[in-house]
Amino acid sequence: MSRAALGTVACASALALALTAHTAWNLRALRRAPHPGPDDPARAMPVTVLLPARDEAARIGPCLAALQAQRHPQLQVLVLDDHSTDGTAEVVRRAVGDDSRFTLLDGAPEPVPEGWLGKPWACHRLARAALGSTEPPDLLIFVDADVVLAADATSRIAALMRTSGLALASPYPRQLAESPAERLVQPLLQWSWCTTLPLGLAERSPRPSLTAANGQVLAITRAAYQRSGGHAAVRHEVLEDVALARAVKAAGGRAGVTDGTDLATCRMYDGAEALVDGYTKSLWAAFGSRTGAAGALGLVSFAYVVPAAAMLLPDRRIRLLGALGYGAGVAGRVLVARRTGGRATDAPAHPLSILALDALTVLSWRRHRRGTLAWKGRPVHVL
């Protein structure tokens, strides 16, 4: 076996080791929401949870039940029925009953206008209603309909915002994955930013490339939302959560990802078909361009697929080097799984997870070029 092959595998394994070391460092610095005491000022902070819902009748129930169980004293919840066709509004009415903290908004009178995508428009309408009230909240928390919050989540998120200096925080929920496809791909969500994003620097830096966010649970102060332009500033963005975090940074605020493992759970997709449709709708936008996608995925494929492939080669030295890199990749996944409530037993499939991400990204770009991307009956492009 050539010296070039030996050098290639050595470089790939060294990169995998370096990335895993970075993962371990990041996990030590990862913020957790504090538990506020009974006299903590965070408990007096007016908070409004904003929940956009489009055709969520089958799974919004646990989300609503968790919101009803919230113990934050100054809490309001706005739910927007976003042109649902499955009876979502009636499910919401039955679930919340006469709970005065809840308000159901009808999205039908205001269809999605030109220049907007559906999700940013729904979030904009919710924020407009919250901030236009006689007593606007100090903190907005956007929550997806497939998220289930812990009973103390809103109070702890309020305490996080009060103590951290963040204008926008994205407490990453524990991701639930049941089917083989979900278990292969979903762990990459948290692993990706834990491994590649320098979290401390990312909070302070205004650079767009140093930004991560997750709209499943996204908290933003009223001042930051208004100063950044809110969802109106990101009206055409498929990844509106990341775009909003970038807008907050551009307006001088700090934004960052935090550990929401014990604050919320979320099962994004229930099976392979939903997972493929969900990821392909947005992966084309995740890396900025096709060149960016090729560079980022080429790098992680080099670090994690090449060492695994090298273990199949006849040269003993190359196999040993490959095993070192493969082990580093698995170790990184195990570290993230243990911190975020994932399955450590799925970590040995890491090279296959990377290949699945490669395939989904290629498919996303193909569908984007053909103009066939859609989500919940809406095209994924600006009209």
CSV table of C-alpha atoms in Angstrom, one decimal:
chain,number,residue,atom,x,y,z
A,1,MET,CA,0.0,0.0,0.0
A,2,SER,CA,1.4,3.4,-1.0
A,3,ARG,CA,2.9,6.0,1.3
A,4,ALA,CA,0.2,8.4,0.0
A,5,ALA,CA,-2.6,6.2,1.2
A,6,LEU,CA,-0.9,5.9,4.6
A,7,GLY,CA,-0.6,9.7,4.8
A,8,THR,CA,-4.2,10.2,3.7
A,9,VAL,CA,-5.6,7.9,6.4
A,10,ALA,CA,-3.3,9.5,9.0
A,11,CYS,CA,-4.5,13.0,8.2
A,12,ALA,CA,-8.2,11.8,8.3
A,13,SER,CA,-7.7,10.1,11.6
A,14,ALA,CA,-5.8,13.1,13.0
A,15,LEU,CA,-8.7,15.4,12.0
A,16,ALA,CA,-11.3,13.0,13.6
A,17,LEU,CA,-9.2,13.1,16.9
A,18,ALA,CA,-9.0,16.9,16.8
A,19,LEU,CA,-12.7,17.2,16.2
A,20,THR,CA,-13.5,14.9,19.1
A,21,ALA,CA,-11.2,16.8,21.4
A,22,HIS,CA,-13.1,20.0,20.4
A,23,THR,CA,-16.4,18.2,21.1
A,24,ALA,CA,-15.2,17.4,24.7
A,25,TRP,CA,-14.1,21.0,25.2
A,26,ASN,CA,-17.5,22.3,23.9
A,27,LEU,CA,-19.5,20.0,26.1
A,28,ARG,CA,-17.7,21.3,29.2
A,29,ALA,CA,-18.6,24.9,28.2
A,30,LEU,CA,-22.2,24.2,27.1
A,31,ARG,CA,-24.7,26.3,29.0
A,32,ARG,CA,-27.6,24.8,31.0
A,33,ALA,CA,-30.6,26.8,32.1
A,34,PRO,CA,-30.4,27.4,35.9
A,35,HIS,CA,-33.2,26.5,38.4
A,36,PRO,CA,-34.5,29.9,39.7
A,37,GLY,CA,-35.3,30.1,43.3
A,38,PRO,CA,-38.7,31.3,44.6
A,39,ASP,CA,-37.5,34.9,44.8
A,40,ASP,CA,-35.6,34.9,41.6
A,41,PRO,CA,-36.5,38.0,39.4
A,42,ALA,CA,-36.9,35.7,36.5
A,43,ARG,CA,-40.1,34.4,38.0
A,44,ALA,CA,-41.6,37.8,37.6
A,45,MET,CA,-40.6,38.1,34.0
A,46,PRO,CA,-43.6,38.3,31.6
A,47,VAL,CA,-43.2,35.4,29.1
A,48,THR,CA,-45.3,34.6,26.1
A,49,VAL,CA,-45.0,31.2,24.4
A,50,LEU,CA,-45.7,31.4,20.6
A,51,LEU,CA,-46.9,28.2,18.9
A,52,PRO,CA,-47.5,28.0,15.2
A,53,ALA,CA,-49.5,25.0,14.2
A,54,ARG,CA,-50.3,23.8,10.6
A,55,ASP,CA,-52.0,20.4,10.3
A,56,GLU,CA,-50.8,19.3,13.7
A,57,ALA,CA,-54.0,17.7,15.1
A,58,ALA,CA,-52.4,14.3,15.4
A,59,ARG,CA,-49.5,15.4,17.6
A,60,ILE,CA,-50.1,18.8,19.2
A,61,GLY,CA,-51.9,17.4,22.2
A,62,PRO,CA,-48.7,16.5,24.3
A,63,CYS,CA,-47.3,20.0,23.5
A,64,LEU,CA,-50.4,21.7,24.8
A,65,ALA,CA,-50.6,19.5,27.9
A,66,ALA,CA,-47.0,20.4,28.7
A,67,LEU,CA,-47.7,24.1,28.2
A,68,GLN,CA,-50.7,23.9,30.6
A,69,ALA,CA,-48.5,22.3,33.2
A,70,GLN,CA,-46.0,25.2,33.1
A,71,ARG,CA,-45.5,26.7,36.5
A,72,HIS,CA,-44.2,30.2,35.4
A,73,PRO,CA,-46.4,32.8,37.2
A,74,GLN,CA,-46.3,35.4,34.3
A,75,LEU,CA,-47.1,33.2,31.3
A,76,GLN,CA,-49.3,33.6,28.3
A,77,VAL,CA,-49.6,31.2,25.3
A,78,LEU,CA,-50.6,32.2,21.8
A,79,VAL,CA,-51.4,29.4,19.3
A,80,LEU,CA,-51.8,30.2,15.6
A,81,ASP,CA,-53.9,27.8,13.5
A,82,ASP,CA,-51.9,28.3,10.3
A,83,HIS,CA,-54.5,27.4,7.6
A,84,SER,CA,-54.9,23.8,8.9
A,85,THR,CA,-57.1,21.3,7.1
A,86,ASP,CA,-57.1,18.6,9.7
A,87,GLY,CA,-59.1,20.2,12.6
A,88,THR,CA,-56.1,21.5,14.5
A,89,ALA,CA,-58.0,24.4,15.8
A,90,GLU,CA,-60.7,22.2,17.3
A,91,VAL,CA,-58.1,20.0,18.9
A,92,VAL,CA,-56.5,23.1,20.5
A,93,ARG,CA,-59.9,24.4,21.8
A,94,ARG,CA,-60.7,21.1,23.4
A,95,ALA,CA,-57.3,20.7,24.9
A,96,VAL,CA,-57.0,24.1,26.6
A,97,GLY,CA,-60.6,24.5,27.6
A,98,ASP,CA,-61.1,27.7,29.6
A,99,ASP,CA,-57.5,28.2,30.5
A,100,SER,CA,-57.3,32.0,30.4
A,101,ARG,CA,-53.5,31.9,29.7
A,102,PHE,CA,-54.2,30.5,26.1
A,103,THR,CA,-55.3,32.4,23.1
A,104,LEU,CA,-56.0,30.8,19.7
A,105,LEU,CA,-55.5,32.9,16.6
A,106,ASP,CA,-57.0,32.1,13.2
A,107,GLY,CA,-54.5,32.4,10.4
A,108,ALA,CA,-57.1,32.2,7.6
A,109,PRO,CA,-57.9,36.0,7.4
A,110,GLU,CA,-54.3,36.8,6.5
A,111,PRO,CA,-52.8,34.4,3.8
A,112,VAL,CA,-49.1,34.3,3.3
A,113,PRO,CA,-48.1,37.4,1.4
A,114,GLU,CA,-45.7,37.7,-1.5
A,115,GLY,CA,-42.1,37.6,-0.4
A,116,TRP,CA,-42.8,35.4,2.7
A,117,LEU,CA,-42.4,31.8,3.5
A,118,GLY,CA,-45.1,30.2,5.6
A,119,LYS,CA,-43.3,29.5,8.8
A,120,PRO,CA,-41.7,33.0,9.2
A,121,TRP,CA,-45.2,34.6,8.4
A,122,ALA,CA,-46.8,32.5,11.1
A,123,CYS,CA,-44.2,33.4,13.6
A,124,HIS,CA,-44.4,37.1,12.6
A,125,ARG,CA,-48.2,37.1,13.2
A,126,LEU,CA,-47.7,35.5,16.6
A,127,ALA,CA,-45.0,38.0,17.6
A,128,ARG,CA,-47.1,40.9,16.3
A,129,ALA,CA,-50.1,39.8,18.5
A,130,ALA,CA,-47.9,39.3,21.5
A,131,LEU,CA,-46.0,42.6,21.2
A,132,GLY,CA,-49.2,44.5,20.3
A,133,SER,CA,-51.0,43.6,23.5
A,134,THR,CA,-51.6,46.1,26.3
A,135,GLU,CA,-48.9,44.4,28.4
A,136,PRO,CA,-46.3,43.0,26.0
A,137,PRO,CA,-44.0,40.3,27.3
A,138,ASP,CA,-40.3,40.8,28.1
A,139,LEU,CA,-39.5,37.4,26.6
A,140,LEU,CA,-40.8,35.5,23.6
A,141,ILE,CA,-40.4,31.7,23.4
A,142,PHE,CA,-41.2,30.1,20.0
A,143,VAL,CA,-42.1,26.4,20.3
A,144,ASP,CA,-42.9,23.9,17.6
A,145,ALA,CA,-46.0,21.7,17.9
A,146,ASP,CA,-43.9,18.5,18.3
A,147,VAL,CA,-42.1,19.8,21.4
A,148,VAL,CA,-43.0,18.7,24.9
A,149,LEU,CA,-41.6,21.1,27.6
A,150,ALA,CA,-40.7,20.2,31.1
A,151,ALA,CA,-43.0,21.8,33.7
A,152,ASP,CA,-40.3,24.3,34.8
A,153,ALA,CA,-39.0,25.0,31.3
A,154,THR,CA,-40.4,28.5,30.8
A,155,SER,CA,-39.1,29.7,34.3
A,156,ARG,CA,-35.7,28.2,33.7
A,157,ILE,CA,-35.5,29.7,30.2
A,158,ALA,CA,-36.4,33.1,31.7
A,159,ALA,CA,-33.6,32.6,34.3
A,160,LEU,CA,-31.2,31.6,31.5
A,161,MET,CA,-31.9,34.8,29.6
A,162,ARG,CA,-31.6,36.9,32.7
A,163,THR,CA,-28.3,35.6,33.8
A,164,SER,CA,-26.5,34.7,30.5
A,165,GLY,CA,-26.5,38.0,28.7
A,166,LEU,CA,-27.9,36.3,25.6
A,167,ALA,CA,-30.5,38.2,23.5
A,168,LEU,CA,-31.5,35.0,21.8
A,169,ALA,CA,-31.0,31.5,23.1
A,170,SER,CA,-31.8,28.2,21.5
A,171,PRO,CA,-32.1,25.5,24.2
A,172,TYR,CA,-31.7,22.3,22.1
A,173,PRO,CA,-34.3,19.7,23.1
A,174,ARG,CA,-33.5,16.1,23.6
A,175,GLN,CA,-34.2,14.5,20.2
A,176,LEU,CA,-36.3,11.4,20.1
A,177,ALA,CA,-35.6,8.9,17.4
A,178,GLU,CA,-37.4,5.6,17.0
A,179,SER,CA,-37.2,4.2,13.5
A,180,PRO,CA,-33.9,3.1,12.0
A,181,ALA,CA,-33.8,6.1,9.7
A,182,GLU,CA,-34.3,8.5,12.6
A,183,ARG,CA,-31.6,6.8,14.7
A,184,LEU,CA,-29.2,7.0,11.8
A,185,VAL,CA,-29.7,10.7,11.0
A,186,GLN,CA,-31.2,12.6,14.0
A,187,PRO,CA,-28.2,12.3,16.3
A,188,LEU,CA,-26.3,14.4,13.8
A,189,LEU,CA,-28.3,17.5,14.8
A,190,GLN,CA,-26.6,18.0,18.2
A,191,TRP,CA,-23.4,16.3,17.2
A,192,SER,CA,-22.8,18.7,14.3
A,193,TRP,CA,-22.7,21.9,16.3
A,194,CYS,CA,-21.1,20.3,19.4
A,195,THR,CA,-18.3,19.2,17.2
A,196,THR,CA,-17.8,22.0,14.6
A,197,LEU,CA,-18.9,25.2,16.3
A,198,PRO,CA,-16.7,26.9,18.9
A,199,LEU,CA,-19.6,27.7,21.3
A,200,GLY,CA,-18.0,30.4,23.4
A,201,LEU,CA,-16.7,32.3,20.3
A,202,ALA,CA,-20.0,31.8,18.5
A,203,GLU,CA,-21.9,33.6,21.3
A,204,ARG,CA,-19.7,36.6,21.0
A,205,SER,CA,-18.9,36.7,17.3
A,206,PRO,CA,-21.2,38.5,14.8
A,207,ARG,CA,-19.9,36.3,12.0
A,208,PRO,CA,-22.8,34.5,10.2
A,209,SER,CA,-20.8,31.3,9.8
A,210,LEU,CA,-20.5,31.1,13.6
A,211,THR,CA,-24.2,30.7,14.2
A,212,ALA,CA,-26.5,27.9,15.1
A,213,ALA,CA,-30.1,27.8,16.3
A,214,ASN,CA,-33.1,25.5,16.5
A,215,GLY,CA,-36.6,26.8,16.1
A,216,GLN,CA,-38.0,23.9,18.1
A,217,VAL,CA,-37.4,26.0,21.2
A,218,LEU,CA,-36.1,29.6,20.6
A,219,ALA,CA,-36.2,32.3,23.2
A,220,ILE,CA,-35.6,36.0,22.3
A,221,THR,CA,-36.0,39.1,24.3
A,222,ARG,CA,-38.6,41.7,23.2
A,223,ALA,CA,-35.9,44.3,22.8
A,224,ALA,CA,-33.8,42.0,20.6
A,225,TYR,CA,-36.7,40.9,18.5
A,226,GLN,CA,-37.7,44.5,17.7
A,227,ARG,CA,-34.1,45.7,17.2
A,228,SER,CA,-33.3,42.9,14.8
A,229,GLY,CA,-36.5,43.3,12.7
A,230,GLY,CA,-37.9,40.0,13.9
A,231,HIS,CA,-39.3,37.6,11.4
A,232,ALA,CA,-39.9,40.3,8.9
A,233,ALA,CA,-36.1,40.5,8.5
A,234,VAL,CA,-35.9,36.8,7.6
A,235,ARG,CA,-39.2,36.5,5.8
A,236,HIS,CA,-37.8,34.5,2.8
A,237,GLU,CA,-35.5,32.2,4.8
A,238,VAL,CA,-36.0,28.5,4.8
A,239,LEU,CA,-33.9,28.2,8.0
A,240,GLU,CA,-35.6,31.1,9.7
A,241,ASP,CA,-34.3,30.2,13.1
A,242,VAL,CA,-30.6,30.5,12.1
A,243,ALA,CA,-31.4,33.6,10.1
A,244,LEU,CA,-33.1,35.2,13.1
A,245,ALA,CA,-30.0,34.5,15.3
A,246,ARG,CA,-27.8,36.1,12.6
A,247,ALA,CA,-30.1,39.1,12.5
A,248,VAL,CA,-29.9,39.5,16.3
A,249,LYS,CA,-26.1,39.3,16.1
A,250,ALA,CA,-26.0,41.9,13.3
A,251,ALA,CA,-28.1,44.2,15.5
A,252,GLY,CA,-25.5,43.9,18.3
A,253,GLY,CA,-27.0,41.2,20.4
A,254,ARG,CA,-25.5,37.9,21.5
A,255,ALA,CA,-27.1,34.6,20.4
A,256,GLY,CA,-26.2,31.0,21.2
A,257,VAL,CA,-27.2,27.4,21.5
A,258,THR,CA,-27.6,26.0,24.9
A,259,ASP,CA,-28.4,22.6,26.4
A,260,GLY,CA,-32.1,22.0,26.6
A,261,THR,CA,-31.9,18.2,27.2
A,262,ASP,CA,-33.8,18.4,30.5
A,263,LEU,CA,-36.1,21.3,29.3
A,264,ALA,CA,-37.8,19.7,26.3
A,265,THR,CA,-38.1,16.7,24.1
A,266,CYS,CA,-38.9,16.6,20.4
A,267,ARG,CA,-39.6,13.8,17.8
A,268,MET,CA,-39.2,15.7,14.6
A,269,TYR,CA,-40.1,13.0,12.1
A,270,ASP,CA,-41.8,9.6,12.5
A,271,GLY,CA,-40.2,7.4,9.9
A,272,ALA,CA,-38.0,7.5,6.9
A,273,GLU,CA,-40.4,9.2,4.5
A,274,ALA,CA,-41.1,12.1,6.8
A,275,LEU,CA,-37.4,12.4,7.6
A,276,VAL,CA,-36.3,12.5,3.9
A,277,ASP,CA,-39.0,15.2,3.1
A,278,GLY,CA,-38.1,17.2,6.2
A,279,TYR,CA,-34.4,17.3,5.6
A,280,THR,CA,-34.5,17.8,1.9
A,281,LYS,CA,-36.7,20.9,2.3
A,282,SER,CA,-33.9,22.8,4.0
A,283,LEU,CA,-30.5,21.1,3.7
A,284,TRP,CA,-29.8,22.9,0.4
A,285,ALA,CA,-29.8,26.2,2.5
A,286,ALA,CA,-27.8,24.9,5.4
A,287,PHE,CA,-24.3,25.5,4.0
A,288,GLY,CA,-24.9,28.8,2.1
A,289,SER,CA,-24.1,27.4,-1.4
A,290,ARG,CA,-23.3,24.2,-3.3
A,291,THR,CA,-19.7,25.0,-2.8
A,292,GLY,CA,-20.1,25.4,0.9
A,293,ALA,CA,-22.1,22.2,1.1
A,294,ALA,CA,-19.4,20.3,-0.8
A,295,GLY,CA,-16.7,21.8,1.4
A,296,ALA,CA,-18.3,21.1,4.7
A,297,LEU,CA,-19.5,17.6,3.8
A,298,GLY,CA,-16.3,16.7,2.1
A,299,LEU,CA,-14.4,17.6,5.3
A,300,VAL,CA,-16.6,15.5,7.7
A,301,SER,CA,-16.7,12.7,5.2
A,302,PHE,CA,-12.9,12.8,5.0
A,303,ALA,CA,-12.6,12.7,8.8
A,304,TYR,CA,-15.2,10.0,9.5
A,305,VAL,CA,-15.7,7.9,6.4
A,306,VAL,CA,-12.1,7.5,5.2
A,307,PRO,CA,-10.8,6.0,8.4
A,308,ALA,CA,-13.7,3.5,8.5
A,309,ALA,CA,-13.1,2.5,4.9
A,310,ALA,CA,-9.4,2.1,5.7
A,311,MET,CA,-10.2,-0.6,8.2
A,312,LEU,CA,-11.2,-2.8,5.3
A,313,LEU,CA,-7.8,-2.5,3.5
A,314,PRO,CA,-5.1,-5.2,3.7
A,315,ASP,CA,-2.3,-3.0,5.0
A,316,ARG,CA,-2.1,-3.5,8.8
A,317,ARG,CA,-0.7,0.0,9.4
A,318,ILE,CA,-3.5,1.6,7.5
A,319,ARG,CA,-6.1,-0.5,9.3
A,320,LEU,CA,-4.7,0.6,12.7
A,321,LEU,CA,-4.7,4.2,11.7
A,322,GLY,CA,-8.2,3.8,10.3
A,323,ALA,CA,-9.3,2.2,13.6
A,324,LEU,CA,-7.9,5.2,15.5
A,325,GLY,CA,-9.9,7.7,13.4
A,326,TYR,CA,-13.0,5.5,13.5
A,327,GLY,CA,-12.8,5.2,17.3
A,328,ALA,CA,-12.4,8.9,17.6
A,329,GLY,CA,-15.5,9.5,15.6
A,330,VAL,CA,-17.5,7.0,17.7
A,331,ALA,CA,-16.1,8.5,20.9
A,332,GLY,CA,-17.3,11.9,19.8
A,333,ARG,CA,-20.8,10.6,19.2
A,334,VAL,CA,-20.9,8.8,22.5
A,335,LEU,CA,-19.9,12.0,24.4
A,336,VAL,CA,-22.7,14.0,22.7
A,337,ALA,CA,-25.2,11.2,23.3
A,338,ARG,CA,-24.4,10.9,27.0
A,339,ARG,CA,-24.7,14.7,27.4
A,340,THR,CA,-27.9,15.1,25.4
A,341,GLY,CA,-29.9,12.0,26.2
A,342,GLY,CA,-29.2,10.2,22.9
A,343,ARG,CA,-28.5,6.5,22.3
A,344,ALA,CA,-24.8,5.8,22.7
A,345,THR,CA,-25.3,2.4,21.2
A,346,ASP,CA,-26.0,4.1,17.8
A,347,ALA,CA,-22.6,5.7,17.7
A,348,PRO,CA,-20.8,2.9,15.9
A,349,ALA,CA,-22.9,3.7,12.8
A,350,HIS,CA,-21.4,7.2,12.6
A,351,PRO,CA,-19.7,6.8,9.2
A,352,LEU,CA,-23.1,5.6,7.8
A,353,SER,CA,-24.8,8.6,9.4
A,354,ILE,CA,-22.4,10.9,7.6
A,355,LEU,CA,-23.0,9.1,4.3
A,356,ALA,CA,-26.8,9.5,4.8
A,357,LEU,CA,-26.3,13.2,5.4
A,358,ASP,CA,-24.3,13.4,2.2
A,359,ALA,CA,-27.1,11.7,0.3
A,360,LEU,CA,-29.8,13.9,1.8
A,361,THR,CA,-27.9,17.0,0.9
A,362,VAL,CA,-27.5,15.9,-2.7
A,363,LEU,CA,-31.2,15.1,-2.9
A,364,SER,CA,-32.1,18.4,-1.4
A,365,TRP,CA,-30.1,20.3,-4.0
A,366,ARG,CA,-31.6,18.3,-6.8
A,367,ARG,CA,-35.1,19.0,-5.6
A,368,HIS,CA,-34.3,22.6,-5.1
A,369,ARG,CA,-33.0,23.0,-8.6
A,370,ARG,CA,-36.1,21.3,-10.0
A,371,GLY,CA,-38.4,23.5,-7.9
A,372,THR,CA,-40.1,20.5,-6.4
A,373,LEU,CA,-39.5,21.2,-2.7
A,374,ALA,CA,-42.6,21.5,-0.6
A,375,TRP,CA,-43.6,21.2,3.1
A,376,LYS,CA,-47.1,20.7,4.4
A,377,GLY,CA,-48.6,21.6,1.1
A,378,ARG,CA,-46.6,24.8,0.5
A,379,PRO,CA,-43.8,25.3,-1.9
A,380,VAL,CA,-40.4,26.0,-0.3
A,381,HIS,CA,-39.6,29.1,-2.2
A,382,VAL,CA,-40.5,32.8,-2.0
A,383,LEU,CA,-43.5,33.7,-4.2
